[in-house]
Short mmCIF file of C-alpha atoms and ligand atoms in Angstrom, two decimals:
data_model
loop_
_atom_site.label_atom_id
_atom_site.label_comp_id
_atom_site.label_asym_id
_atom_site.label_seq_id
_atom_site.Cartn_x
_atom_site.Cartn_y
_atom_site.Cartn_z
CA MET K 1 -5.57 -43.40 67.21
CA VAL K 2 -5.47 -45.75 63.83
CA ASN K 3 -3.99 -48.94 64.81
CA SER K 4 -1.90 -48.81 61.27
CA GLY K 5 1.13 -49.28 63.59
CA LYS K 6 2.90 -47.33 61.17
CA SER K 7 1.74 -43.87 61.56
CA GLY K 8 4.14 -42.36 64.29
CA ASP K 9 3.65 -42.26 67.46
CA ARG K 10 0.86 -40.46 69.39
CA ASN K 11 2.98 -37.27 70.28
CA GLU K 12 4.45 -37.05 66.76
CA SER K 13 0.28 -36.88 65.52
CA LEU K 14 -0.60 -34.12 67.73
CA LYS K 15 1.95 -32.23 66.40
CA ALA K 16 0.79 -32.72 62.84
CA GLY K 17 -2.53 -31.96 64.60
CA GLN K 18 -1.01 -28.59 65.78
CA ALA K 19 0.35 -27.24 62.95
CA MET K 20 -2.60 -27.81 60.92
CA HIS K 21 -4.64 -25.70 63.08
CA GLY K 22 -1.54 -23.34 62.50
CA LEU K 23 -1.51 -23.52 59.06
CA ILE K 24 -5.30 -22.98 59.14
CA THR K 25 -5.12 -19.61 61.20
CA GLU K 26 -3.12 -18.34 58.78
CA LEU K 27 -4.94 -18.96 56.03
CA PHE K 28 -8.91 -17.92 57.74
CA PRO K 29 -8.68 -14.48 57.29
CA ILE K 30 -8.26 -14.17 53.57
CA PRO K 31 -11.66 -13.40 51.97
CA ARG K 32 -11.61 -16.54 49.43
CA SER K 33 -14.79 -17.70 46.84
CA ILE K 34 -14.88 -19.62 43.38
CA THR K 35 -11.82 -17.13 41.99
CA GLY K 36 -10.13 -13.90 42.55
CA GLN K 37 -7.37 -13.11 44.88
CA GLY K 38 -8.03 -14.79 47.79
CA VAL K 39 -7.23 -17.92 45.87
CA ARG K 40 -3.94 -17.01 44.53
CA GLU K 41 -3.24 -15.76 48.05
CA THR K 42 -4.44 -19.26 49.90
CA LEU K 43 -1.92 -21.13 46.85
CA ARG K 44 0.76 -19.33 47.30
CA ILE K 45 1.21 -19.76 51.27
CA LEU K 46 0.57 -23.81 50.23
CA GLN K 47 3.60 -23.10 47.95
CA LYS K 48 5.73 -22.66 50.73
CA ARG K 49 5.24 -26.04 52.27
CA ILE K 50 4.52 -27.76 48.83
CA PRO K 51 5.42 -28.41 45.35
CA LEU K 52 2.34 -26.57 44.08
CA SER K 53 2.00 -25.38 40.59
CA ILE K 54 -0.95 -22.48 40.21
CA HIS K 55 -3.59 -23.08 36.78
CA GLU K 56 -5.87 -20.24 35.94
CA VAL K 57 -8.54 -20.51 33.42
CA PRO K 58 -9.97 -17.24 31.36
CA SER K 59 -13.07 -16.84 32.24
CA GLY K 60 -15.80 -17.73 29.18
CA THR K 61 -14.17 -21.27 28.84
CA LYS K 62 -16.60 -23.55 28.50
CA VAL K 63 -16.14 -26.38 30.74
CA PHE K 64 -18.66 -29.23 29.49
CA ASP K 65 -22.40 -27.69 30.18
CA TRP K 66 -20.63 -24.82 32.44
CA VAL K 67 -18.45 -21.67 31.73
CA VAL K 68 -16.15 -20.72 33.85
CA PRO K 69 -17.64 -17.05 35.60
CA LEU K 70 -16.13 -13.64 35.74
CA GLU K 71 -13.09 -13.21 38.53
CA TRP K 72 -14.44 -11.78 41.62
CA ASN K 73 -12.83 -9.03 43.98
CA ILE K 74 -13.57 -7.77 46.95
CA ARG K 75 -11.49 -4.92 48.45
CA ASP K 76 -14.06 -3.38 51.56
CA ALA K 77 -17.84 -3.85 52.39
CA TYR K 78 -20.11 -2.09 54.98
CA ILE K 79 -23.42 -0.36 56.36
CA LYS K 80 -22.94 2.80 57.72
CA ASN K 81 -25.57 4.49 59.47
CA LEU K 82 -25.96 8.24 58.68
CA ARG K 83 -24.04 9.08 61.57
CA GLY K 84 -20.78 7.12 59.56
CA GLU K 85 -20.65 4.32 61.97
CA ARG K 86 -20.27 0.95 59.98
CA VAL K 87 -23.04 -0.76 61.80
CA VAL K 88 -22.27 -3.92 59.27
CA ASP K 89 -17.85 -4.66 58.42
CA PHE K 90 -16.54 -6.71 56.10
CA ARG K 91 -13.44 -5.73 57.91
CA GLN K 92 -15.21 -7.35 60.97
CA SER K 93 -15.24 -10.69 59.42
CA ASN K 94 -15.26 -11.70 55.19
CA LEU K 95 -18.75 -13.65 55.95
CA HIS K 96 -20.87 -10.53 56.24
CA VAL K 97 -21.07 -10.36 52.40
CA VAL K 98 -22.71 -12.57 49.79
CA SER K 99 -20.20 -13.94 47.47
CA TYR K 100 -19.95 -13.24 44.17
CA SER K 101 -22.13 -9.93 45.00
CA GLN K 102 -22.51 -7.37 42.58
CA PRO K 103 -20.70 -4.30 43.42
CA VAL K 104 -23.16 -1.43 45.22
CA ARG K 105 -22.28 2.48 46.74
CA ARG K 106 -25.01 4.12 47.86
CA ARG K 107 -27.94 5.76 50.17
CA MET K 108 -31.30 3.42 50.76
CA SER K 109 -33.92 2.97 52.23
CA ARG K 110 -34.35 0.36 55.56
CA ALA K 111 -37.78 -0.88 53.67
CA GLU K 112 -35.07 -1.03 50.64
CA LEU K 113 -32.16 -2.59 52.09
CA LEU K 114 -34.61 -5.32 54.30
CA PRO K 115 -34.18 -7.73 51.34
CA HIS K 116 -30.75 -7.89 50.85
CA LEU K 117 -29.90 -9.02 54.66
CA HIS K 118 -29.50 -12.59 55.58
CA THR K 119 -29.77 -13.43 59.27
CA LEU K 120 -30.13 -16.60 61.36
CA PRO K 121 -32.90 -16.35 63.40
CA ASP K 122 -32.31 -19.19 65.92
CA ARG K 123 -28.40 -18.73 66.23
CA PRO K 124 -28.91 -14.80 67.23
CA ASP K 125 -25.00 -14.68 67.41
CA TRP K 126 -24.32 -16.07 64.20
CA ILE K 127 -23.66 -14.88 60.93
CA PRO K 128 -24.14 -16.99 58.06
CA TYR K 129 -22.42 -17.64 54.76
CA ARG K 130 -23.99 -17.25 51.50
CA THR K 131 -23.41 -17.32 48.18
CA SER K 132 -24.61 -15.69 44.52
CA TYR K 133 -22.25 -17.40 41.77
CA TYR K 134 -25.11 -17.45 38.45
CA LYS K 135 -27.53 -15.18 39.40
CA GLU K 136 -26.74 -11.34 39.60
CA SER K 137 -27.54 -9.58 43.03
CA TRP K 138 -25.82 -8.58 46.36
CA GLY K 139 -26.36 -9.07 49.87
CA PHE K 140 -25.32 -8.84 53.43
CA CYS K 141 -25.26 -11.42 55.85
CA LEU K 142 -25.35 -10.67 59.90
CA SER K 143 -25.86 -11.76 62.90
CA HIS K 144 -29.30 -11.64 64.15
CA ASN K 145 -28.51 -9.72 67.30
CA GLN K 146 -26.99 -6.65 64.49
CA TRP K 147 -30.26 -7.27 62.62
CA LEU K 148 -31.86 -6.21 65.20
CA GLY K 149 -30.24 -3.35 65.92
CA LEU K 150 -30.53 -1.92 62.32
CA THR K 151 -33.60 0.47 63.39
CA ASP K 152 -32.31 4.09 61.39
CA GLU K 153 -34.64 4.92 58.13
CA GLU K 154 -31.63 5.37 55.88
CA TYR K 155 -28.35 3.81 55.54
CA ASP K 156 -25.02 3.88 53.54
CA VAL K 157 -24.43 0.71 51.35
CA CYS K 158 -21.37 -0.49 49.81
CA ILE K 159 -19.96 -3.25 48.52
CA ASP K 160 -16.51 -2.08 47.11
CA ALA K 161 -16.25 -5.06 44.76
CA ALA K 162 -15.46 -5.55 40.73
CA LEU K 163 -17.03 -8.91 38.28
CA THR K 164 -14.57 -8.69 35.61
CA GLU K 165 -13.19 -10.60 32.83
CA GLY K 166 -10.47 -13.15 34.64
CA GLN K 167 -9.19 -16.60 35.39
CA LEU K 168 -10.28 -19.56 37.44
CA THR K 169 -7.46 -20.30 39.95
CA TYR K 170 -6.50 -23.60 40.96
CA GLY K 171 -3.39 -25.71 42.66
CA GLU K 172 -2.38 -28.73 41.14
CA VAL K 173 0.73 -31.47 42.92
CA PHE K 174 2.00 -34.00 40.62
CA LEU K 175 4.52 -36.75 42.64
CA PRO K 176 5.19 -39.32 40.03
CA GLY K 177 5.14 -43.09 41.21
CA ARG K 178 6.68 -45.92 39.71
CA SER K 179 3.57 -46.68 37.92
CA GLN K 180 1.87 -43.88 36.16
CA GLU K 181 -1.95 -44.94 37.26
CA GLU K 182 -2.70 -41.91 39.85
CA VAL K 183 -4.61 -41.20 43.37
CA LEU K 184 -6.36 -38.30 43.25
CA ILE K 185 -6.91 -35.93 46.62
CA SER K 186 -9.16 -33.29 46.10
CA ALA K 187 -9.63 -29.91 48.74
CA HIS K 188 -12.12 -27.28 47.55
CA ILE K 189 -10.71 -23.64 48.66
CA CYS K 190 -13.18 -21.44 47.55
CA HIS K 191 -15.02 -20.50 51.08
CA PRO K 192 -13.63 -17.24 53.23
CA SER K 193 -13.48 -17.82 56.60
CA LEU K 194 -14.81 -21.11 57.38
CA CYS K 195 -12.57 -23.52 58.54
CA ASN K 196 -14.02 -27.02 58.49
CA ASP K 197 -15.92 -26.36 55.35
CA ASN K 198 -12.40 -25.72 53.43
CA LEU K 199 -9.69 -25.21 55.66
CA SER K 200 -9.61 -28.44 57.12
CA GLY K 201 -9.51 -30.31 53.97
CA ILE K 202 -6.88 -27.96 52.75
CA ALA K 203 -4.80 -28.16 55.72
CA VAL K 204 -4.82 -32.17 55.91
CA ALA K 205 -4.12 -32.21 51.68
CA THR K 206 -1.21 -30.43 51.91
CA PHE K 207 0.31 -32.50 55.10
CA LEU K 208 -0.79 -35.43 53.19
CA THR K 209 1.31 -34.12 50.49
CA GLU K 210 4.10 -33.66 52.78
CA TRP K 211 4.06 -37.24 54.04
CA LEU K 212 3.76 -38.72 50.52
CA ARG K 213 6.84 -36.75 49.15
CA ALA K 214 8.54 -38.79 51.38
CA GLN K 215 7.37 -42.09 50.64
CA PRO K 216 8.00 -44.76 47.95
CA ARG K 217 5.21 -44.37 45.79
CA ARG K 218 3.85 -47.52 43.55
CA TYR K 219 1.38 -45.22 42.51
CA SER K 220 1.71 -41.44 41.48
CA TYR K 221 -0.35 -38.74 43.55
CA ARG K 222 -2.13 -35.62 41.60
CA ILE K 223 -3.20 -33.24 44.68
CA LEU K 224 -6.06 -30.70 43.73
CA PHE K 225 -6.86 -27.45 45.25
CA ILE K 226 -9.42 -26.16 43.28
CA PRO K 227 -13.03 -23.92 43.58
CA GLY K 228 -15.74 -26.17 44.24
CA THR K 229 -18.32 -27.55 41.68
CA ILE K 230 -16.77 -25.03 39.26
CA GLY K 231 -13.16 -25.93 39.62
CA SER K 232 -13.48 -29.44 39.49
CA ILE K 233 -15.77 -29.58 36.40
CA THR K 234 -12.82 -27.04 34.82
CA TRP K 235 -10.24 -29.77 35.88
CA LEU K 236 -12.24 -32.49 34.06
CA SER K 237 -12.81 -30.62 31.52
CA GLU K 238 -9.15 -29.69 30.68
CA HIS K 239 -8.15 -32.93 31.74
CA ARG K 240 -10.35 -35.16 30.03
CA GLU K 241 -6.99 -37.48 28.23
CA GLN K 242 -5.19 -38.19 31.65
CA VAL K 243 -8.55 -38.99 33.73
CA SER K 244 -8.61 -42.67 32.88
CA GLY K 245 -5.22 -42.91 34.39
CA ILE K 246 -6.85 -42.05 38.33
CA LYS K 247 -7.68 -45.83 39.70
CA HIS K 248 -7.84 -43.88 43.22
CA GLY K 249 -9.24 -40.93 44.48
CA LEU K 250 -10.78 -39.10 48.01
CA VAL K 251 -12.34 -36.18 48.04
CA LEU K 252 -11.12 -34.84 51.77
CA THR K 253 -13.69 -31.90 53.16
CA GLY K 254 -15.04 -31.17 57.06
CA VAL K 255 -12.35 -33.45 58.28
CA GLY K 256 -11.07 -31.33 61.34
CA ASP K 257 -14.70 -30.99 63.97
CA ALA K 258 -14.63 -33.47 66.87
CA GLY K 259 -17.21 -35.81 65.16
CA PRO K 260 -16.39 -38.98 63.93
CA ILE K 261 -15.41 -39.89 60.32
CA THR K 262 -17.40 -40.84 57.65
CA TYR K 263 -16.72 -41.70 54.70
CA LYS K 264 -18.91 -41.86 51.62
CA LYS K 265 -18.33 -44.67 48.67
CA SER K 266 -17.54 -43.92 45.10
CA ARG K 267 -20.13 -44.28 42.62
CA ARG K 268 -19.18 -47.53 42.39
CA GLY K 269 -19.83 -49.02 45.48
CA ASP K 270 -16.87 -51.74 45.85
CA ALA K 271 -13.61 -49.93 44.18
CA GLU K 272 -10.47 -50.92 46.27
CA ILE K 273 -10.46 -47.02 47.46
CA ASP K 274 -14.08 -48.23 49.21
CA ARG K 275 -12.55 -51.39 50.41
CA ALA K 276 -9.24 -49.94 51.77
CA MET K 277 -11.28 -46.84 53.83
CA ALA K 278 -13.78 -49.22 55.14
CA HIS K 279 -10.95 -51.61 56.38
CA VAL K 280 -9.02 -49.35 57.95
CA LEU K 281 -12.25 -48.27 59.72
CA LYS K 282 -13.56 -50.82 60.64
CA HIS K 283 -9.79 -51.98 62.71
CA SER K 284 -9.71 -48.22 64.29
CA GLY K 285 -11.44 -49.01 66.94
CA GLN K 286 -12.62 -45.61 66.74
CA PRO K 287 -16.67 -45.21 66.15
CA TYR K 288 -17.16 -44.22 61.96
CA LYS K 289 -20.16 -44.49 59.94
CA VAL K 290 -19.92 -46.04 55.92
CA LEU K 291 -22.19 -44.28 53.67
CA ASP K 292 -23.25 -45.27 49.73
CA PHE K 293 -22.83 -42.36 47.75
CA ILE K 294 -25.88 -40.24 46.55
CA PRO K 295 -25.26 -37.56 43.91
CA TYR K 296 -24.56 -34.46 46.37
CA GLY K 297 -22.28 -32.98 48.63
CA TYR K 298 -18.73 -32.04 47.19
CA ASP K 299 -16.60 -32.61 43.99
CA GLU K 300 -17.09 -36.78 44.36
CA ARG K 301 -20.69 -35.33 42.29
CA GLN K 302 -18.24 -34.43 39.48
CA TYR K 303 -15.52 -37.38 39.59
CA CYS K 304 -18.57 -39.81 39.75
CA SER K 305 -20.63 -38.21 37.03
CA PRO K 306 -21.76 -41.50 34.44
CA GLY K 307 -19.27 -39.96 32.19
CA PHE K 308 -16.20 -40.62 34.73
CA ASN K 309 -17.86 -42.77 37.32
CA LEU K 310 -14.43 -42.51 38.57
CA ALA K 311 -13.58 -44.76 42.45
CA VAL K 312 -13.18 -41.51 44.24
CA GLY K 313 -14.62 -40.98 47.64
CA CYS K 314 -15.60 -38.10 50.26
CA PHE K 315 -13.64 -38.68 53.22
CA SER K 316 -15.30 -36.19 56.03
CA ARG K 317 -16.37 -36.55 59.65
CA THR K 318 -19.27 -34.99 60.51
CA PRO K 319 -21.14 -35.10 57.05
CA HIS K 320 -21.43 -31.51 55.90
CA SER K 321 -25.37 -29.95 56.71
CA GLN K 322 -25.63 -31.76 59.28
CA TYR K 323 -23.66 -29.86 62.37
CA PRO K 324 -25.10 -26.66 63.19
CA GLU K 325 -22.19 -24.76 62.54
CA TYR K 326 -22.01 -25.22 59.15
CA HIS K 327 -22.05 -22.42 56.76
CA THR K 328 -21.95 -19.84 60.04
CA SER K 329 -19.15 -18.07 61.48
CA ALA K 330 -19.46 -20.64 64.11
CA ASP K 331 -17.20 -22.94 61.83
CA ASN K 332 -14.06 -21.06 63.01
CA LEU K 333 -10.56 -21.96 64.75
CA ASP K 334 -12.63 -23.18 67.85
CA PHE K 335 -14.30 -25.71 66.14
CA MET K 336 -11.31 -27.33 64.82
CA LYS K 337 -9.94 -29.62 66.88
CA PRO K 338 -6.00 -30.73 66.81
CA GLN K 339 -6.77 -34.03 67.67
CA ALA K 340 -8.78 -34.55 64.62
CA LEU K 341 -6.89 -33.04 62.13
CA ALA K 342 -4.38 -35.37 63.14
CA GLU K 343 -6.34 -38.85 63.23
CA SER K 344 -7.60 -37.47 59.79
CA LEU K 345 -4.57 -36.98 58.42
CA SER K 346 -3.11 -40.69 59.70
CA TYR K 347 -6.67 -42.62 58.23
CA CYS K 348 -6.08 -40.74 55.10
CA GLU K 349 -2.32 -42.01 55.07
CA ALA K 350 -3.08 -45.70 56.16
CA ALA K 351 -5.88 -46.11 53.65
CA ILE K 352 -2.71 -44.81 50.78
CA GLU K 353 -0.71 -47.71 52.80
CA VAL K 354 -3.17 -50.39 52.05
CA LEU K 355 -3.63 -49.24 47.95
CA GLU K 356 0.09 -49.29 47.63
CA GLN K 357 0.92 -52.75 49.40
CA ASN K 358 -2.68 -53.95 48.31
CA LYS K 359 -0.26 -56.85 45.77
CA THR K 360 -1.41 -60.27 44.89
CA TYR K 361 0.97 -62.88 45.27
CA LEU K 362 1.72 -66.57 44.46
CA ASN K 363 2.35 -69.41 47.05
CA GLN K 364 5.71 -71.10 45.98
CA ASN K 365 4.69 -74.20 47.43
CA PRO K 366 0.78 -74.61 46.87
CA PHE K 367 0.93 -78.32 47.30
CA CYS K 368 -0.47 -79.10 51.49
CA GLU K 369 1.01 -76.91 54.09
CA VAL K 370 4.85 -75.49 54.58
CA GLN K 371 6.74 -76.69 57.73
CA LEU K 372 6.71 -73.09 59.01
CA GLY K 373 8.80 -74.49 62.02
CA LYS K 374 11.60 -74.83 60.21
CA ARG K 375 12.12 -72.17 58.66
CA GLY K 376 11.91 -69.98 61.80
CA LEU K 377 8.13 -68.52 60.63
CA TYR K 378 6.73 -71.03 63.70
CA ARG K 379 7.39 -70.28 66.81
CA ALA K 380 8.50 -73.48 69.12
CA ILE K 381 6.75 -71.86 72.28
CA GLY K 382 3.83 -70.89 71.13
CA GLY K 383 0.08 -70.69 72.79
CA GLN K 384 0.09 -66.62 73.58
CA ALA K 385 -3.02 -65.21 71.24
CA GLY K 386 -0.90 -62.27 69.71
CA GLU K 387 1.41 -65.42 68.28
CA LYS K 388 -1.93 -67.64 67.13
CA SER K 389 -2.73 -64.31 65.51
CA ARG K 390 -0.02 -63.92 64.12
CA GLU K 391 0.63 -67.65 62.85
CA MET K 392 -3.00 -67.57 61.54
CA ALA K 393 -1.73 -64.42 59.50
CA LEU K 394 0.86 -66.43 57.73
CA LEU K 395 -1.43 -69.20 57.25
CA TRP K 396 -4.19 -67.05 55.57
CA VAL K 397 -1.52 -65.67 52.90
CA LEU K 398 -0.38 -68.87 52.34
CA ASN K 399 -3.65 -70.36 51.55
CA LEU K 400 -5.01 -67.25 49.91
CA SER K 401 -1.81 -66.52 47.76
CA ASP K 402 -3.18 -68.24 44.15
CA GLY K 403 -2.70 -65.55 42.34
CA HIS K 404 -6.09 -64.48 42.57
CA HIS K 405 -6.71 -63.17 46.34
CA ALA K 406 -4.90 -59.50 46.87
CA VAL K 407 -3.34 -58.30 50.14
CA LEU K 408 -6.51 -56.83 51.41
CA ASP K 409 -8.85 -59.57 49.64
CA ILE K 410 -7.01 -61.84 52.64
CA ALA K 411 -7.11 -59.41 55.34
CA GLU K 412 -11.09 -58.77 55.02
CA ARG K 413 -11.72 -62.64 54.49
CA ALA K 414 -9.45 -63.59 57.60
CA GLU K 415 -10.84 -60.42 59.61
CA PHE K 416 -7.28 -59.15 60.39
CA SER K 417 -5.91 -55.57 60.30
CA PHE K 418 -3.98 -55.14 56.86
CA SER K 419 -0.76 -54.32 58.72
CA ARG K 420 -1.28 -57.51 60.63
CA ILE K 421 -1.47 -59.69 57.21
CA GLN K 422 1.15 -57.34 55.74
CA GLU K 423 3.70 -58.38 58.03
CA ALA K 424 3.15 -62.07 57.07
CA VAL K 425 3.49 -61.46 53.76
CA GLU K 426 6.59 -59.54 53.66
CA ALA K 427 7.81 -62.53 56.22
CA LEU K 428 7.06 -65.05 53.67
CA VAL K 429 8.75 -63.06 51.01
CA GLY K 430 11.74 -63.18 52.82
CA ALA K 431 11.25 -66.75 53.51
CA GLY K 432 11.17 -67.36 49.38
CA LEU K 433 7.51 -69.13 50.39
CA LEU K 434 6.12 -66.15 48.61
CA GLN K 435 6.43 -64.49 45.38
CA GLU K 436 4.41 -61.34 44.01
CA VAL K 437 2.33 -61.60 40.67
CA ARG K 438 3.54 -58.81 38.95
CA ARG K 439 0.90 -56.69 37.00
CA PRO K 440 1.67 -55.63 32.89
CA ASP K 441 2.99 -52.27 33.82
CA ASN K 442 5.78 -53.86 35.99
CA THR K 443 4.70 -52.35 39.71
ZN1 ZN D 501 -19.48 -24.81 52.05
#
């Protein structure tokens, strides 16, 4: 687990992991897409846990270079043989229908049906996940083994779906802090029964929100549950004036698989969130990867578009498309590891603790070293390695607290964990040897 020392014990953490798995299990069956009832139902379930407001933006609304699409809702879908048996059944898995399929209901020949079928020949038991948001078409996804069984000449094909003027729906939580400066947390909510890709991020963002509500907050927090791509574009378009208040941010996605953490830096590359997360990972004792920004991936693509260039990184475990279960029916409840969910949550909490506490101080006795012993800060009987590093932390903080180095700068330069340096800061503030350099907004 994360060595933050403040994120609760292992049992508490595992309990949180199991609770997140429980939330994922509850949300799993809902047929979500980028719009529609599935998104609303998902958000209403989250409202039982967090103070989430639901917002709707009408179809046809222009959002930068895009337009909010028609709302898509699906009731049922199947491929029946002429004996009336459902050989492909939406009620068995909502992945069976290509998301945003046009409605269809008629008998057709096998030859006519085949071009509308998608399978994974290399993984013959898995159902792929496919979408057709921005072009008019329809289709079914099925296991390759199911496909091999489709040998009849004709089938009754039905997609009981509707594309209508409606709304794009998203959820938003705002938690005020002492400062109006904001931390943005963003998770996508547009995939149907897929766990790592959408539900894991939703679960960790929800539990992170619960944790944040219980914390004293320097920053304000805005947590978005939005359909991927069009949702972040819509939110940014509708909140253009507020965007400048966002100082740090994280996109959470793919945070429940067993792979090591991957943090993708913001487009800026050296933003405080990039440094905070890299620092937490470096001191975790666990394997991890930090990647440079590329303009592909999840909603960080929109937050980091050049017009906004927000300090928003992407926090995940195994990156999308680099695990075989990605966008298939194997991204299921078994693929979600409570331990991994818990660990992901605690890394996010630890990075936020760094942001919250990363203040700048001024040494009140900058001329030569202060005498720590007479203030009870220097152990009379030293010699243990732990004591030594504690004293070194005090010396580093005193030396670098010249008004130009924040706590994270000191931790990086001293190669100590943030929490160890922060402990030294608190001891020195307590002894009257350090004073915080107040920022203009007095936070
Ligand atoms: Zn996806």
